[in-house]
C-alpha cells in the first residue's frame, strides 16, 4: 500500500497508526491528517529517532497494511 492510499483512508488507518506508534496521542494522530511529513516529525519527536529511521518505519508500516 502506498502513502496516497493511507492518506485517503486516514480515518480507518488511525487505529493502526496508534497501535504501531503508541506514544502518539489522539490529538497527534488527528493533527497529522494522513500527511507523511507530519507523521515522520511526530515519530522523531516522540521516539527520538532520526528522520531517516522514522521514514523507514513508516514505509515498512505501509508495506504491511
GROMACS .gro file of N, CA and C in nm:
model
  195
    1UNK      N    1   0.085  -0.118   0.000
    1UNK     CA    2   0.000   0.000   0.000
    1UNK      C    3   0.089   0.123   0.000
    2UNK      N    4   0.058   0.218  -0.085
    2UNK     CA    5   0.139   0.339  -0.088
    2UNK      C    6   0.080   0.446   0.003
    3UNK      N    7   0.156   0.551   0.025
    3UNK     CA    8   0.115   0.653   0.120
    3UNK      C    9  -0.011   0.725   0.075
    4UNK      N   10  -0.034   0.742  -0.054
    4UNK     CA   11  -0.156   0.807  -0.102
    4UNK      C   12  -0.280   0.730  -0.057
    5UNK      N   13  -0.271   0.598  -0.056
    5UNK     CA   14  -0.381   0.515  -0.010
    5UNK      C   15  -0.403   0.533   0.139
    6UNK      N   16  -0.293   0.535   0.214
    6UNK     CA   17  -0.303   0.557   0.358
    6UNK      C   18  -0.368   0.692   0.386
    7UNK      N   19  -0.322   0.794   0.317
    7UNK     CA   20  -0.376   0.928   0.337
    7UNK      C   21  -0.525   0.931   0.304
    8UNK      N   22  -0.564   0.867   0.196
    8UNK     CA   23  -0.704   0.864   0.156
    8UNK      C   24  -0.792   0.790   0.254
    9UNK      N   25  -0.734   0.695   0.327
    9UNK     CA   26  -0.809   0.616   0.424
    9UNK      C   27  -0.767   0.648   0.567
   10UNK      N   28  -0.725   0.771   0.591
   10UNK     CA   29  -0.668   0.807   0.720
   10UNK      C   30  -0.760   0.776   0.837
   11UNK      N   31  -0.889   0.802   0.821
   11UNK     CA   32  -0.983   0.776   0.930
   11UNK      C   33  -0.976   0.630   0.972
   12UNK      N   34  -0.969   0.539   0.875
   12UNK     CA   35  -0.961   0.397   0.906
   12UNK      C   36  -0.822   0.356   0.954
   13UNK      N   37  -0.720   0.430   0.912
   13UNK     CA   38  -0.582   0.393   0.945
   13UNK      C   39  -0.537   0.444   1.082
   14UNK      N   40  -0.608   0.539   1.138
   14UNK     CA   41  -0.565   0.599   1.265
   14UNK      C   42  -0.540   0.495   1.373
   15UNK      N   43  -0.629   0.399   1.383
   15UNK     CA   44  -0.614   0.296   1.486
   15UNK      C   45  -0.487   0.214   1.466
   16UNK      N   46  -0.458   0.179   1.343
   16UNK     CA   47  -0.338   0.102   1.315
   16UNK      C   48  -0.213   0.184   1.343
   17UNK      N   49  -0.217   0.313   1.312
   17UNK     CA   50  -0.105   0.402   1.340
   17UNK      C   51  -0.081   0.409   1.490
   18UNK      N   52  -0.189   0.423   1.568
   18UNK     CA   53  -0.175   0.430   1.713
   18UNK      C   54  -0.125   0.298   1.772
   19UNK      N   55  -0.165   0.186   1.712
   19UNK     CA   56  -0.114   0.056   1.758
   19UNK      C   57   0.037   0.048   1.735
   20UNK      N   58   0.081   0.094   1.620
   20UNK     CA   59   0.223   0.085   1.583
   20UNK      C   60   0.308   0.183   1.662
   21UNK      N   61   0.260   0.306   1.678
   21UNK     CA   62   0.334   0.410   1.749
   21UNK      C   63   0.248   0.458   1.866
   22UNK      N   64   0.249   0.382   1.973
   22UNK     CA   65   0.158   0.405   2.086
   22UNK      C   66   0.186   0.533   2.163
   23UNK      N   67   0.302   0.593   2.144
   23UNK     CA   68   0.331   0.719   2.213
   23UNK      C   69   0.260   0.837   2.149
   24UNK      N   70   0.204   0.817   2.031
   24UNK     CA   71   0.130   0.924   1.966
   24UNK      C   72  -0.007   0.937   2.032
   25UNK      N   73  -0.045   1.057   2.065
   25UNK     CA   74  -0.175   1.081   2.128
   25UNK      C   75  -0.283   1.089   2.021
   26UNK      N   76  -0.408   1.087   2.066
   26UNK     CA   77  -0.519   1.105   1.972
   26UNK      C   78  -0.507   1.239   1.901
   27UNK      N   79  -0.469   1.343   1.976
   27UNK     CA   80  -0.451   1.475   1.916
   27UNK      C   81  -0.341   1.472   1.809
   28UNK      N   82  -0.230   1.405   1.838
   28UNK     CA   83  -0.122   1.393   1.739
   28UNK      C   84  -0.175   1.331   1.611
   29UNK      N   85  -0.243   1.218   1.625
   29UNK     CA   86  -0.291   1.145   1.508
   29UNK      C   87  -0.394   1.227   1.430
   30UNK      N   88  -0.480   1.298   1.502
   30UNK     CA   89  -0.579   1.382   1.434
   30UNK      C   90  -0.513   1.498   1.360
   31UNK      N   91  -0.411   1.557   1.418
   31UNK     CA   92  -0.341   1.669   1.353
   31UNK      C   93  -0.261   1.624   1.231
   32UNK      N   94  -0.212   1.503   1.232
   32UNK     CA   95  -0.132   1.452   1.121
   32UNK      C   96  -0.215   1.447   0.993
   33UNK      N   97  -0.341   1.407   1.005
   33UNK     CA   98  -0.435   1.404   0.892
   33UNK      C   99  -0.381   1.332   0.770
   34UNK      N  100  -0.304   1.227   0.792
   34UNK     CA  101  -0.255   1.148   0.680
   34UNK      C  102  -0.134   1.204   0.609
   35UNK      N  103  -0.073   1.307   0.664
   35UNK     CA  104   0.043   1.368   0.598
   35UNK      C  105   0.171   1.297   0.643
   36UNK      N  106   0.243   1.245   0.546
   36UNK     CA  107   0.365   1.168   0.570
   36UNK      C  108   0.466   1.247   0.652
   37UNK      N  109   0.492   1.371   0.610
   37UNK     CA  110   0.593   1.453   0.677
   37UNK      C  111   0.556   1.481   0.822
   38UNK      N  112   0.428   1.502   0.847
   38UNK     CA  113   0.381   1.527   0.983
   38UNK      C  114   0.401   1.403   1.070
   39UNK      N  115   0.367   1.287   1.016
   39UNK     CA  116   0.385   1.163   1.091
   39UNK      C  117   0.532   1.138   1.120
   40UNK      N  118   0.617   1.157   1.021
   40UNK     CA  119   0.761   1.138   1.043
   40UNK      C  120   0.812   1.231   1.151
   41UNK      N  121   0.768   1.355   1.150
   41UNK     CA  122   0.810   1.452   1.251
   41UNK      C  123   0.766   1.413   1.391
   42UNK      N  124   0.643   1.365   1.403
   42UNK     CA  125   0.592   1.323   1.535
   42UNK      C  126   0.666   1.201   1.585
   43UNK      N  127   0.698   1.107   1.496
   43UNK     CA  128   0.773   0.989   1.538
   43UNK      C  129   0.912   1.030   1.584
   44UNK      N  130   0.973   1.123   1.513
   44UNK     CA  131   1.104   1.175   1.557
   44UNK      C  132   1.094   1.235   1.696
   45UNK      N  133   0.995   1.318   1.715
   45UNK     CA  134   0.978   1.390   1.841
   45UNK      C  135   0.949   1.295   1.957
   46UNK      N  136   0.855   1.204   1.940
   46UNK     CA  137   0.811   1.117   2.050
   46UNK      C  138   0.908   1.003   2.079
   47UNK      N  139   0.979   0.956   1.976
   47UNK     CA  140   1.065   0.840   1.994
   47UNK      C  141   1.214   0.872   1.986
   48UNK      N  142   1.250   0.996   1.956
   48UNK     CA  143   1.390   1.034   1.950
   48UNK      C  144   1.465   0.967   1.836
   49UNK      N  145   1.398   0.943   1.726
   49UNK     CA  146   1.459   0.877   1.611
   49UNK      C  147   1.507   0.980   1.510
   50UNK      N  148   1.596   0.937   1.424
   50UNK     CA  149   1.640   1.023   1.314
   50UNK      C  150   1.528   1.030   1.211
   51UNK      N  151   1.534   1.129   1.124
   51UNK     CA  152   1.435   1.143   1.017
   51UNK      C  153   1.434   1.020   0.928
   52UNK      N  154   1.553   0.969   0.896
   52UNK     CA  155   1.564   0.853   0.810
   52UNK      C  156   1.500   0.730   0.875
   53UNK      N  157   1.524   0.710   1.005
   53UNK     CA  158   1.465   0.596   1.075
   53UNK      C  159   1.313   0.608   1.079
   54UNK      N  160   1.264   0.727   1.105
   54UNK     CA  161   1.119   0.749   1.110
   54UNK      C  162   1.057   0.718   0.974
   55UNK      N  163   1.117   0.768   0.868
   55UNK     CA  164   1.064   0.745   0.733
   55UNK      C  165   1.071   0.596   0.697
   56UNK      N  166   1.177   0.529   0.737
   56UNK     CA  167   1.190   0.386   0.709
   56UNK      C  168   1.078   0.308   0.782
   57UNK      N  169   1.052   0.343   0.907
   57UNK     CA  170   0.945   0.277   0.982
   57UNK      C  171   0.810   0.298   0.916
   58UNK      N  172   0.786   0.420   0.869
   58UNK     CA  173   0.658   0.448   0.803
   58UNK      C  174   0.645   0.367   0.675
   59UNK      N  175   0.751   0.360   0.598
   59UNK     CA  176   0.747   0.282   0.474
   59UNK      C  177   0.726   0.134   0.502
   60UNK      N  178   0.788   0.081   0.606
   60UNK     CA  179   0.766  -0.058   0.645
   60UNK      C  180   0.621  -0.079   0.689
   61UNK      N  181   0.569   0.018   0.763
   61UNK     CA  182   0.430   0.013   0.808
   61UNK      C  183   0.336   0.008   0.687
   62UNK      N  184   0.362   0.092   0.589
   62UNK     CA  185   0.279   0.095   0.467
   62UNK      C  186   0.284  -0.037   0.393
   63UNK      N  187   0.400  -0.100   0.395
   63UNK     CA  188   0.415  -0.228   0.329
   63UNK      C  189   0.337  -0.339   0.396
   64UNK      N  190   0.310  -0.324   0.525
   64UNK     CA  191   0.239  -0.428   0.599
   64UNK      C  192   0.088  -0.405   0.608
   65UNK      N  193   0.043  -0.294   0.555
   65UNK     CA  194  -0.101  -0.261   0.563
   65UNK      C  195  -0.182  -0.347   0.468
   0.00000   0.00000   0.00000
